Coordinates of C-alpha atoms in Angstrom, one line a residue:
N1 CA 125.3 92.0 153.7
N2 CA 123.3 95.1 152.9
S3 CA 120.7 94.6 155.5
Y4 CA 123.4 94.3 158.2
L5 CA 125.0 97.6 157.2
L6 CA 121.6 99.3 157.1
D7 CA 120.8 98.1 160.6
F8 CA 124.3 98.9 161.9
G9 CA 124.1 102.4 160.4
F10 CA 120.7 103.1 161.8
H11 CA 121.7 102.2 165.4
I12 CA 125.2 103.6 165.7
K13 CA 125.7 107.2 166.7
T14 CA 127.2 109.3 163.9
L15 CA 129.9 110.7 166.2
I16 CA 131.5 107.3 166.5
K17 CA 134.4 106.6 164.1
I18 CA 134.2 103.3 162.3
F19 CA 137.1 101.1 161.4
Y20 CA 136.6 99.2 158.2
C21 CA 139.0 96.9 156.4
G22 CA 137.3 97.0 153.0
K23 CA 135.6 94.4 150.9
N24 CA 138.2 91.8 151.9
I25 CA 140.2 91.4 155.1
V26 CA 143.4 92.1 153.2
E27 CA 142.7 94.5 150.4
K28 CA 144.9 94.7 147.3
K29 CA 144.1 98.4 146.8
I30 CA 142.7 101.0 149.1
N31 CA 141.2 104.1 147.5
R32 CA 137.8 106.0 147.4
N33 CA 136.2 103.0 145.7
S34 CA 136.9 101.0 148.9
L35 CA 134.3 103.1 150.7
K36 CA 131.6 103.1 148.1
K37 CA 129.4 100.4 149.5
V38 CA 129.6 101.3 153.2
S39 CA 129.2 105.0 152.7
K40 CA 125.7 104.3 151.3
F41 CA 124.7 103.1 154.7
L42 CA 127.0 104.9 157.1
K43 CA 127.3 108.7 157.8
N44 CA 130.1 108.2 160.3
E45 CA 133.8 109.0 159.7
I46 CA 135.4 105.8 158.4
V47 CA 139.0 104.9 159.0
L48 CA 140.3 102.1 156.8
W49 CA 141.9 99.3 158.8
D50 CA 144.8 98.2 156.6
N51 CA 146.0 94.6 157.1
F52 CA 148.7 94.8 154.5
Y53 CA 151.5 94.1 157.1
A54 CA 149.5 92.0 159.6
N55 CA 150.5 88.4 160.0
D56 CA 148.4 87.1 162.9
Y57 CA 146.5 84.9 160.3
C58 CA 149.8 83.5 158.9
P59 CA 152.3 83.7 161.7
S60 CA 155.1 82.0 159.8
K61 CA 155.1 84.8 157.2
L62 CA 156.5 88.3 157.4
F63 CA 155.6 91.3 155.2
V64 CA 157.8 94.3 155.1
G65 CA 157.7 95.4 151.4
P66 CA 156.7 98.7 149.9
W67 CA 153.3 100.0 151.0
K68 CA 151.6 99.9 147.6
D69 CA 148.3 100.8 146.1
R70 CA 147.1 102.8 149.0
S71 CA 145.6 106.4 148.8
S72 CA 147.4 109.0 150.9
K73 CA 144.2 111.1 150.9
M74 CA 142.3 108.8 153.2
S75 CA 142.2 108.0 156.9
I76 CA 144.1 104.7 157.1
M77 CA 145.2 102.8 160.2
I78 CA 148.1 100.3 159.7
N79 CA 147.5 97.0 161.6
P80 CA 151.1 96.0 162.3
T81 CA 152.7 92.7 163.6
G82 CA 153.1 93.3 167.4
M83 CA 156.9 93.0 167.1
I84 CA 158.2 96.3 168.3
E85 CA 161.3 96.6 166.1
T86 CA 159.5 95.3 163.0
D87 CA 156.6 97.7 163.5
L88 CA 159.0 100.7 163.8
I89 CA 160.4 99.7 160.4
I90 CA 156.8 99.4 159.0
I91 CA 155.9 102.9 160.3
D92 CA 159.1 104.2 158.7
I93 CA 158.2 102.5 155.4
V94 CA 154.6 103.9 155.4
G95 CA 155.8 107.4 156.4
N96 CA 158.3 107.5 153.6
Q97 CA 155.9 106.0 151.0
L98 CA 153.5 108.8 151.8
L99 CA 156.2 111.3 150.9
N100 CA 157.5 109.4 147.9
T101 CA 156.1 106.3 146.2
D102 CA 159.3 105.4 144.4
Y103 CA 160.6 101.9 145.0
K104 CA 164.1 103.4 145.7
N105 CA 162.5 105.1 148.7
W106 CA 161.5 101.8 150.2
K107 CA 165.0 100.5 149.5
N108 CA 166.5 103.5 151.3
V109 CA 164.4 102.8 154.4
I110 CA 165.9 99.3 154.5
I111 CA 169.4 100.6 154.2
E112 CA 169.0 103.4 156.7
N113 CA 167.7 101.0 159.3
D114 CA 171.0 99.0 159.2
I115 CA 169.4 96.0 157.6
P116 CA 172.2 94.2 155.6
F117 CA 172.1 94.4 151.8
H118 CA 171.6 90.6 151.8
F119 CA 168.0 91.2 152.8
L120 CA 167.4 93.2 149.6
E121 CA 168.6 90.2 147.6
I122 CA 165.9 88.0 149.2
S123 CA 163.2 90.7 149.8
K124 CA 161.0 89.1 147.1
Y125 CA 159.9 86.6 149.8
F126 CA 158.8 89.3 152.2
R127 CA 157.2 91.8 149.9
S128 CA 153.4 91.5 150.3
P129 CA 150.6 89.1 151.3
N130 CA 148.6 86.9 148.9
F131 CA 145.4 89.0 148.7
T132 CA 142.0 87.6 149.5
D133 CA 140.5 88.1 146.1
K134 CA 141.8 85.5 143.6
P135 CA 144.8 84.3 145.7
K136 CA 147.4 82.6 143.6
L137 CA 150.9 81.1 144.1
K138 CA 153.8 83.4 143.2
N139 CA 156.6 81.9 141.2
L140 CA 159.7 83.5 142.7
N141 CA 162.5 81.6 140.9
Y142 CA 164.0 79.9 143.9
K143 CA 167.9 79.7 143.9
I144 CA 170.6 78.1 146.0
K145 CA 172.1 81.7 146.2
D146 CA 169.1 82.7 148.2
I147 CA 170.1 80.2 150.9
E148 CA 173.6 81.8 151.0
F149 CA 172.0 85.3 151.5
L150 CA 169.8 83.8 154.3
D151 CA 172.9 82.3 156.0
Q152 CA 174.6 85.7 156.0
L153 CA 171.5 87.2 157.7
L154 CA 171.1 84.3 160.1
W155 CA 174.6 84.0 161.4
N156 CA 176.3 87.4 160.8
W157 CA 173.6 90.0 161.5
H158 CA 173.1 90.8 165.1
S159 CA 170.5 93.4 166.3
D160 CA 167.2 93.6 168.1
L161 CA 165.5 93.5 164.6
S162 CA 167.5 90.4 163.5
R163 CA 166.3 88.6 166.6
E164 CA 162.7 89.3 165.7
W165 CA 163.2 88.2 162.1
Y166 CA 165.3 85.1 162.9
P167 CA 162.3 82.6 163.0
F168 CA 161.1 83.9 159.6
L169 CA 164.5 83.8 158.0
M170 CA 165.1 80.3 159.4
S171 CA 161.7 79.1 158.3
L172 CA 162.3 80.4 154.8
K173 CA 165.7 78.7 154.6
L174 CA 164.1 75.3 155.5
D175 CA 161.3 75.9 153.0
L176 CA 163.8 76.7 150.2
Q177 CA 165.9 73.6 151.1
I178 CA 162.7 71.4 150.9
N179 CA 161.6 73.0 147.6
L180 CA 165.1 72.5 146.1
G181 CA 165.3 68.9 147.4
I182 CA 168.4 69.5 149.5
L183 CA 167.0 69.1 153.0
S184 CA 167.7 65.6 154.4
E185 CA 165.0 63.3 155.6
D186 CA 166.2 63.5 159.2
R187 CA 166.3 67.4 159.1
I188 CA 162.7 67.4 157.7
I189 CA 161.6 65.2 160.6
K190 CA 163.5 67.4 163.2
T191 CA 162.4 70.8 161.8
Q192 CA 158.8 70.4 160.5
T193 CA 155.6 69.6 162.2
I194 CA 154.5 66.0 162.1
P195 CA 151.6 66.6 159.6
L196 CA 153.8 68.6 157.2
A197 CA 156.7 66.1 157.5
N198 CA 154.3 63.3 156.7
K199 CA 153.1 65.2 153.7
I200 CA 156.7 65.9 152.4
L201 CA 158.1 62.5 153.0

């Protein structure tokens, strides 16, 4: 609240840089408006802490889509995943987006990092988080074909990155099978946590 920021700004030395994630923990947009409120109370240099790609609050999800709606004219720190190969891709995505905001540029990063084209076919599941303000479920038009693309990635793609992404790809495959009503009861019991399996069955 305002009194907290006033007190914080009064006591902290102005030479200290401050990391600030914005109005919400995961911001939909980061631009000069993101700093309006805090800059009233703080004279320090502010670095925006961007949680766009972070998944520590939702460890079964992975976000590696285009770095969208971020201003390149601000000091921004990307909070990554902690998975080395994935974070190198994220750094590549952000670096390339700073040079060119075109969607094709993101696609080129995926291709240049030897990620099979099958991933582009299912990338809609890995694009971006559900943002804090007014979160809503996305309708992604689930298809059996998506499971075929996932199988190609799960069983025919072999690299350090594929090993990091394996749990996310497998989890998505099971979720799609459940959603489409094609995962058997015994597989649900074997693969899902007890609370979730009880809810599904």
